[in-house]
C-alpha cells in the first residue's frame, strides 16, 4: 500500500493511501479521453460567422443583368465579394461528448495513482492553518521540495488554507468536487487535505450496482 508524507503536522508523519484509488496502473488512453472530454466541455462554443443571409446590405442588384460587359451579379453580399458572407464558417455548437462513468473513474484513479507512484503527492494538515498565512504556505512547500506547478486540493470548509496558498506562484487551489483529470495530470505535484482525499477516493470508486444496472 502506498503512503504519502503529511505536511503541516507532526514531523516525519505519513498517511496510508487507499489501494483501490491510488494503486492502479496508468491507463494513458483513458486519461487522454477524459482530458479531451473535460476540455471540450469547457469550450463556450460561441464562435459564429455571418453567411450571405445575415450580412447587412446587398438587397439591390449591383447592376443590370446585361449590357455592362461585366459578370452577372445578384447581390454585393455574395461570398465571392469583399465584405460578403462566409461559406461554411463556424456556428454556435456544443463540443461535449460522452465518456462512460466507469472510464471517467478509471481515468481519475490513474491520475491519482501516477502521483502516488512517483512520490509527488502529500497530505496537508489543514488544521495547521487556523487563519490565512501565506508565509507558512511558502515554508511548507519549500520544505517539501517538489517541483511546480502544484495543485492544492481542499475541502469546501478549509478556506484559511485556500487563502494561504492561492497567491503563490505556480500554485493552483481547487475544491475536491471541482477537480478533474485535466488538473491532476497537469500538476507536477499534488497536495491533498484529509477531506479532499476522502472526496477524491469516493469519486474514483467503483460505481454501485443496482438491480437495474449501474447507479
PDB file of C-alpha atoms in Angstrom:
ATOM      1  CA  UNK A   1       0.000   0.000   0.000  1.00  0.00           C
ATOM      2  CA  UNK A   2       1.306   3.435  -0.948  1.00  0.00           C
ATOM      3  CA  UNK A   3       1.773   6.185   1.581  1.00  0.00           C
ATOM      4  CA  UNK A   4       2.370   9.927   1.486  1.00  0.00           C
ATOM      5  CA  UNK A   5       4.048  12.408   3.822  1.00  0.00           C
ATOM      6  CA  UNK A   6       1.876  14.648   5.977  1.00  0.00           C
ATOM      7  CA  UNK A   7       2.796  18.328   5.759  1.00  0.00           C
ATOM      8  CA  UNK A   8       1.988  20.833   8.452  1.00  0.00           C
ATOM      9  CA  UNK A   9       1.549  18.264  11.199  1.00  0.00           C
ATOM     10  CA  UNK A  10       3.954  16.145  13.200  1.00  0.00           C
ATOM     11  CA  UNK A  11       7.457  15.750  11.791  1.00  0.00           C
ATOM     12  CA  UNK A  12       8.081  12.664   9.630  1.00  0.00           C
ATOM     13  CA  UNK A  13       4.400  11.672   9.755  1.00  0.00           C
ATOM     14  CA  UNK A  14       2.963   9.645   6.898  1.00  0.00           C
ATOM     15  CA  UNK A  15      -0.529   8.641   5.837  1.00  0.00           C
ATOM     16  CA  UNK A  16      -1.602   5.480   4.047  1.00  0.00           C
ATOM     17  CA  UNK A  17      -3.337   5.926   0.716  1.00  0.00           C
ATOM     18  CA  UNK A  18      -6.299   3.720  -0.240  1.00  0.00           C
ATOM     19  CA  UNK A  19      -5.096   0.978  -2.551  1.00  0.00           C
ATOM     20  CA  UNK A  20      -8.266   0.972  -4.655  1.00  0.00           C
ATOM     21  CA  UNK A  21      -7.797   4.653  -5.587  1.00  0.00           C
ATOM     22  CA  UNK A  22      -4.000   5.036  -5.571  1.00  0.00           C
ATOM     23  CA  UNK A  23      -2.754   1.621  -6.642  1.00  0.00           C
ATOM     24  CA  UNK A  24      -3.905   1.457 -10.242  1.00  0.00           C
ATOM     25  CA  UNK A  25      -1.768   1.189 -13.351  1.00  0.00           C
ATOM     26  CA  UNK A  26      -1.670   4.279 -15.529  1.00  0.00           C
ATOM     27  CA  UNK A  27      -4.154   3.961 -18.399  1.00  0.00           C
ATOM     28  CA  UNK A  28      -2.952   6.566 -20.887  1.00  0.00           C
ATOM     29  CA  UNK A  29      -5.798   6.029 -23.341  1.00  0.00           C
ATOM     30  CA  UNK A  30      -8.496   6.578 -20.698  1.00  0.00           C
ATOM     31  CA  UNK A  31      -6.701   9.613 -19.276  1.00  0.00           C
ATOM     32  CA  UNK A  32      -6.339  11.130 -22.742  1.00  0.00           C
ATOM     33  CA  UNK A  33     -10.013  10.554 -23.491  1.00  0.00           C
ATOM     34  CA  UNK A  34     -11.125  12.082 -20.180  1.00  0.00           C
ATOM     35  CA  UNK A  35      -8.890  15.120 -20.598  1.00  0.00           C
ATOM     36  CA  UNK A  36     -10.271  15.709 -24.103  1.00  0.00           C
ATOM     37  CA  UNK A  37     -13.837  15.396 -22.808  1.00  0.00           C
ATOM     38  CA  UNK A  38     -13.225  17.812 -19.929  1.00  0.00           C
ATOM     39  CA  UNK A  39     -11.555  20.396 -22.138  1.00  0.00           C
ATOM     40  CA  UNK A  40     -14.258  20.082 -24.778  1.00  0.00           C
ATOM     41  CA  UNK A  41     -16.984  20.573 -22.173  1.00  0.00           C
ATOM     42  CA  UNK A  42     -15.323  23.812 -21.055  1.00  0.00           C
ATOM     43  CA  UNK A  43     -15.438  25.330 -24.539  1.00  0.00           C
ATOM     44  CA  UNK A  44     -18.086  28.013 -24.838  1.00  0.00           C
ATOM     45  CA  UNK A  45     -18.853  27.140 -28.443  1.00  0.00           C
ATOM     46  CA  UNK A  46     -19.959  30.680 -29.289  1.00  0.00           C
ATOM     47  CA  UNK A  47     -17.795  31.252 -32.393  1.00  0.00           C
ATOM     48  CA  UNK A  48     -20.020  32.400 -35.244  1.00  0.00           C
ATOM     49  CA  UNK A  49     -19.744  33.882 -38.723  1.00  0.00           C
ATOM     50  CA  UNK A  50     -22.364  35.538 -40.935  1.00  0.00           C
ATOM     51  CA  UNK A  51     -23.497  33.904 -44.138  1.00  0.00           C
ATOM     52  CA  UNK A  52     -24.896  35.896 -47.060  1.00  0.00           C
ATOM     53  CA  UNK A  53     -28.353  35.908 -45.466  1.00  0.00           C
ATOM     54  CA  UNK A  54     -27.058  37.589 -42.293  1.00  0.00           C
ATOM     55  CA  UNK A  55     -24.709  40.211 -43.766  1.00  0.00           C
ATOM     56  CA  UNK A  56     -26.389  43.606 -43.994  1.00  0.00           C
ATOM     57  CA  UNK A  57     -26.933  45.295 -47.341  1.00  0.00           C
ATOM     58  CA  UNK A  58     -26.932  43.754 -50.777  1.00  0.00           C
ATOM     59  CA  UNK A  59     -30.662  43.933 -51.286  1.00  0.00           C
ATOM     60  CA  UNK A  60     -30.424  45.647 -54.674  1.00  0.00           C
ATOM     61  CA  UNK A  61     -28.889  44.123 -57.755  1.00  0.00           C
ATOM     62  CA  UNK A  62     -25.486  45.853 -58.201  1.00  0.00           C
ATOM     63  CA  UNK A  63     -26.001  46.421 -61.935  1.00  0.00           C
ATOM     64  CA  UNK A  64     -28.351  45.288 -64.644  1.00  0.00           C
ATOM     65  CA  UNK A  65     -28.132  41.752 -65.924  1.00  0.00           C
ATOM     66  CA  UNK A  66     -26.991  42.505 -69.486  1.00  0.00           C
ATOM     67  CA  UNK A  67     -25.194  45.158 -71.435  1.00  0.00           C
ATOM     68  CA  UNK A  68     -22.475  46.210 -68.991  1.00  0.00           C
ATOM     69  CA  UNK A  69     -19.757  43.794 -70.076  1.00  0.00           C
ATOM     70  CA  UNK A  70     -19.334  42.637 -66.509  1.00  0.00           C
ATOM     71  CA  UNK A  71     -20.159  39.292 -64.926  1.00  0.00           C
ATOM     72  CA  UNK A  72     -23.684  38.775 -63.703  1.00  0.00           C
ATOM     73  CA  UNK A  73     -24.186  39.735 -60.036  1.00  0.00           C
ATOM     74  CA  UNK A  74     -27.303  39.497 -57.942  1.00  0.00           C
ATOM     75  CA  UNK A  75     -26.015  40.780 -54.582  1.00  0.00           C
ATOM     76  CA  UNK A  76     -22.950  42.537 -53.203  1.00  0.00           C
ATOM     77  CA  UNK A  77     -23.143  40.214 -50.193  1.00  0.00           C
ATOM     78  CA  UNK A  78     -22.168  37.178 -52.236  1.00  0.00           C
ATOM     79  CA  UNK A  79     -19.304  35.145 -50.699  1.00  0.00           C
ATOM     80  CA  UNK A  80     -17.113  35.932 -53.719  1.00  0.00           C
ATOM     81  CA  UNK A  81     -17.333  39.664 -52.978  1.00  0.00           C
ATOM     82  CA  UNK A  82     -15.215  41.517 -50.447  1.00  0.00           C
ATOM     83  CA  UNK A  83     -17.390  42.049 -47.394  1.00  0.00           C
ATOM     84  CA  UNK A  84     -19.733  39.275 -48.422  1.00  0.00           C
ATOM     85  CA  UNK A  85     -20.961  36.366 -46.378  1.00  0.00           C
ATOM     86  CA  UNK A  86     -18.831  33.453 -45.182  1.00  0.00           C
ATOM     87  CA  UNK A  87     -19.308  29.959 -46.553  1.00  0.00           C
ATOM     88  CA  UNK A  88     -19.192  27.051 -44.109  1.00  0.00           C
ATOM     89  CA  UNK A  89     -17.949  29.234 -41.267  1.00  0.00           C
ATOM     90  CA  UNK A  90     -18.222  28.235 -37.577  1.00  0.00           C
ATOM     91  CA  UNK A  91     -21.618  28.423 -35.921  1.00  0.00           C
ATOM     92  CA  UNK A  92     -22.554  28.122 -32.208  1.00  0.00           C
ATOM     93  CA  UNK A  93     -22.384  24.497 -31.169  1.00  0.00           C
ATOM     94  CA  UNK A  94     -21.658  22.189 -28.248  1.00  0.00           C
ATOM     95  CA  UNK A  95     -18.322  20.372 -28.245  1.00  0.00           C
ATOM     96  CA  UNK A  96     -19.176  17.943 -25.464  1.00  0.00           C
ATOM     97  CA  UNK A  97     -19.031  14.205 -25.962  1.00  0.00           C
ATOM     98  CA  UNK A  98     -19.804  11.378 -23.603  1.00  0.00           C
ATOM     99  CA  UNK A  99     -17.305   9.367 -21.604  1.00  0.00           C
ATOM    100  CA  UNK A 100     -18.707   6.416 -19.694  1.00  0.00           C
ATOM    101  CA  UNK A 101     -18.808   6.678 -15.916  1.00  0.00           C
ATOM    102  CA  UNK A 102     -16.530   3.671 -15.411  1.00  0.00           C
ATOM    103  CA  UNK A 103     -13.992   5.160 -17.784  1.00  0.00           C
ATOM    104  CA  UNK A 104     -14.119   8.514 -16.010  1.00  0.00           C
ATOM    105  CA  UNK A 105     -13.489   6.891 -12.643  1.00  0.00           C
ATOM    106  CA  UNK A 106     -10.716   4.702 -14.023  1.00  0.00           C
ATOM    107  CA  UNK A 107      -9.018   7.784 -15.502  1.00  0.00           C
ATOM    108  CA  UNK A 108      -9.281   9.574 -12.150  1.00  0.00           C
ATOM    109  CA  UNK A 109      -7.723   6.588 -10.373  1.00  0.00           C
ATOM    110  CA  UNK A 110      -4.941   6.511 -12.956  1.00  0.00           C
ATOM    111  CA  UNK A 111      -4.114  10.182 -12.406  1.00  0.00           C
ATOM    112  CA  UNK A 112      -4.110   9.802  -8.620  1.00  0.00           C
ATOM    113  CA  UNK A 113      -2.040   6.620  -8.784  1.00  0.00           C
ATOM    114  CA  UNK A 114       0.534   8.308 -11.009  1.00  0.00           C
ATOM    115  CA  UNK A 115       1.235  10.919  -8.322  1.00  0.00           C
ATOM    116  CA  UNK A 116       1.398   8.232  -5.641  1.00  0.00           C
ATOM    117  CA  UNK A 117       3.827   6.106  -7.652  1.00  0.00           C
ATOM    118  CA  UNK A 118       6.258   8.924  -8.399  1.00  0.00           C
ATOM    119  CA  UNK A 119       6.116  10.387  -4.880  1.00  0.00           C
ATOM    120  CA  UNK A 120       4.699  13.752  -5.920  1.00  0.00           C
ATOM    121  CA  UNK A 121       1.721  13.561  -3.558  1.00  0.00           C
ATOM    122  CA  UNK A 122       1.465  14.720   0.044  1.00  0.00           C
ATOM    123  CA  UNK A 123      -1.276  15.165   2.626  1.00  0.00           C
ATOM    124  CA  UNK A 124      -1.843  18.656   4.010  1.00  0.00           C
ATOM    125  CA  UNK A 125      -2.866  19.086   7.623  1.00  0.00           C
ATOM    126  CA  UNK A 126      -5.439  21.849   7.128  1.00  0.00           C
ATOM    127  CA  UNK A 127      -5.732  22.260  10.895  1.00  0.00           C
ATOM    128  CA  UNK A 128      -2.313  23.907  10.875  1.00  0.00           C
ATOM    129  CA  UNK A 129      -3.906  26.890   9.120  1.00  0.00           C
ATOM    130  CA  UNK A 130      -6.213  28.357  11.719  1.00  0.00           C
ATOM    131  CA  UNK A 131      -6.009  31.630   9.817  1.00  0.00           C
ATOM    132  CA  UNK A 132      -4.621  32.610   6.397  1.00  0.00           C
ATOM    133  CA  UNK A 133      -0.809  32.670   6.477  1.00  0.00           C
ATOM    134  CA  UNK A 134       0.930  32.851   3.101  1.00  0.00           C
ATOM    135  CA  UNK A 135       4.403  32.723   4.644  1.00  0.00           C
ATOM    136  CA  UNK A 136       3.548  29.445   6.330  1.00  0.00           C
ATOM    137  CA  UNK A 137       2.384  28.026   2.994  1.00  0.00           C
ATOM    138  CA  UNK A 138       5.633  29.133   1.321  1.00  0.00           C
ATOM    139  CA  UNK A 139       7.745  27.486   4.019  1.00  0.00           C
ATOM    140  CA  UNK A 140       5.677  24.308   3.836  1.00  0.00           C
ATOM    141  CA  UNK A 141       6.157  23.938   0.071  1.00  0.00           C
ATOM    142  CA  UNK A 142       9.845  24.824   0.323  1.00  0.00           C
ATOM    143  CA  UNK A 143      10.371  22.066   2.866  1.00  0.00           C
ATOM    144  CA  UNK A 144       8.546  19.557   0.679  1.00  0.00           C
ATOM    145  CA  UNK A 145      10.948  20.214  -2.232  1.00  0.00           C
ATOM    146  CA  UNK A 146       8.640  19.086  -5.013  1.00  0.00           C
ATOM    147  CA  UNK A 147       8.537  20.679  -8.496  1.00  0.00           C
ATOM    148  CA  UNK A 148       5.808  23.032  -9.559  1.00  0.00           C
ATOM    149  CA  UNK A 149       3.128  23.615 -10.767  1.00  0.00           C
ATOM    150  CA  UNK A 150       1.492  22.369  -7.594  1.00  0.00           C
ATOM    151  CA  UNK A 151      -2.199  21.626  -7.226  1.00  0.00           C
ATOM    152  CA  UNK A 152      -3.646  22.072  -3.729  1.00  0.00           C
ATOM    153  CA  UNK A 153      -6.986  20.316  -3.319  1.00  0.00           C
ATOM    154  CA  UNK A 154      -9.101  21.302  -0.321  1.00  0.00           C
ATOM    155  CA  UNK A 155     -12.492  20.728   1.198  1.00  0.00           C
ATOM    156  CA  UNK A 156     -15.210  23.396   0.943  1.00  0.00           C
ATOM    157  CA  UNK A 157     -14.769  24.445   4.590  1.00  0.00           C
ATOM    158  CA  UNK A 158     -10.980  24.831   4.522  1.00  0.00           C
ATOM    159  CA  UNK A 159     -10.935  28.470   3.465  1.00  0.00           C
ATOM    160  CA  UNK A 160      -7.976  29.501   5.645  1.00  0.00           C
ATOM    161  CA  UNK A 161      -5.681  27.077   3.851  1.00  0.00           C
ATOM    162  CA  UNK A 162      -7.107  28.135   0.481  1.00  0.00           C
ATOM    163  CA  UNK A 163      -6.339  31.793   1.189  1.00  0.00           C
ATOM    164  CA  UNK A 164      -2.815  30.851   2.276  1.00  0.00           C
ATOM    165  CA  UNK A 165      -1.927  29.099  -0.991  1.00  0.00           C
ATOM    166  CA  UNK A 166      -3.925  30.932  -3.655  1.00  0.00           C
ATOM    167  CA  UNK A 167      -1.457  33.777  -4.290  1.00  0.00           C
ATOM    168  CA  UNK A 168       1.669  31.644  -4.613  1.00  0.00           C
ATOM    169  CA  UNK A 169       3.438  31.444  -7.955  1.00  0.00           C
ATOM    170  CA  UNK A 170       2.598  28.311  -9.979  1.00  0.00           C
ATOM    171  CA  UNK A 171       0.265  27.010  -7.260  1.00  0.00           C
ATOM    172  CA  UNK A 172      -3.394  26.321  -8.065  1.00  0.00           C
ATOM    173  CA  UNK A 173      -6.072  25.837  -5.414  1.00  0.00           C
ATOM    174  CA  UNK A 174      -9.283  23.918  -6.078  1.00  0.00           C
ATOM    175  CA  UNK A 175     -12.073  22.175  -4.219  1.00  0.00           C
ATOM    176  CA  UNK A 176     -12.210  18.400  -4.368  1.00  0.00           C
ATOM    177  CA  UNK A 177     -15.580  18.394  -6.109  1.00  0.00           C
ATOM    178  CA  UNK A 178     -14.292  20.581  -8.949  1.00  0.00           C
ATOM    179  CA  UNK A 179     -11.006  18.832  -9.690  1.00  0.00           C
ATOM    180  CA  UNK A 180     -10.853  16.821 -12.892  1.00  0.00           C
ATOM    181  CA  UNK A 181      -8.332  14.570 -14.555  1.00  0.00           C
ATOM    182  CA  UNK A 182      -7.026  17.566 -16.518  1.00  0.00           C
ATOM    183  CA  UNK A 183      -5.894  19.369 -13.370  1.00  0.00           C
ATOM    184  CA  UNK A 184      -4.393  16.228 -11.841  1.00  0.00           C
ATOM    185  CA  UNK A 185      -2.239  15.250 -14.807  1.00  0.00           C
ATOM    186  CA  UNK A 186      -1.287  18.883 -15.460  1.00  0.00           C
ATOM    187  CA  UNK A 187       0.210  19.296 -11.981  1.00  0.00           C
ATOM    188  CA  UNK A 188       3.787  18.260 -11.238  1.00  0.00           C
ATOM    189  CA  UNK A 189       2.927  17.800  -7.563  1.00  0.00           C
ATOM    190  CA  UNK A 190      -0.306  17.261  -5.669  1.00  0.00           C
ATOM    191  CA  UNK A 191      -1.244  18.359  -2.157  1.00  0.00           C
ATOM    192  CA  UNK A 192      -4.449  16.985  -0.622  1.00  0.00           C
ATOM    193  CA  UNK A 193      -6.143  17.579   2.685  1.00  0.00           C
ATOM    194  CA  UNK A 194      -7.819  14.678   4.505  1.00  0.00           C
ATOM    195  CA  UNK A 195     -11.212  15.971   3.413  1.00  0.00           C
ATOM    196  CA  UNK A 196     -10.115  16.192  -0.214  1.00  0.00           C
ATOM    197  CA  UNK A 197      -8.524  12.751  -0.020  1.00  0.00           C
ATOM    198  CA  UNK A 198     -11.798  11.212   1.132  1.00  0.00           C
ATOM    199  CA  UNK A 199     -13.782  13.055  -1.537  1.00  0.00           C
ATOM    200  CA  UNK A 200     -11.477  12.045  -4.390  1.00  0.00           C
ATOM    201  CA  UNK A 201     -11.342   8.458  -3.154  1.00  0.00           C
ATOM    202  CA  UNK A 202     -15.142   8.343  -3.138  1.00  0.00           C
ATOM    203  CA  UNK A 203     -15.329   9.864  -6.641  1.00  0.00           C
ATOM    204  CA  UNK A 204     -12.836   7.387  -8.041  1.00  0.00           C
ATOM    205  CA  UNK A 205     -14.501   4.322  -6.527  1.00  0.00           C
ATOM    206  CA  UNK A 206     -16.303   1.634  -8.460  1.00  0.00           C
ATOM    207  CA  UNK A 207     -19.944   2.525  -9.192  1.00  0.00           C
ATOM    208  CA  UNK A 208     -22.543   0.822  -7.072  1.00  0.00           C
ATOM    209  CA  UNK A 209     -24.539  -1.887  -8.800  1.00  0.00           C
ATOM    210  CA  UNK A 210     -28.314  -1.838  -8.564  1.00  0.00           C
ATOM    211  CA  UNK A 211     -30.967  -4.245  -9.792  1.00  0.00           C
ATOM    212  CA  UNK A 212     -31.398  -2.185 -12.938  1.00  0.00           C
ATOM    213  CA  UNK A 213     -27.683  -1.871 -13.696  1.00  0.00           C
ATOM    214  CA  UNK A 214     -25.284   0.988 -12.920  1.00  0.00           C
ATOM    215  CA  UNK A 215     -26.155   3.565 -10.291  1.00  0.00           C
TER     216      UNK A 215
END
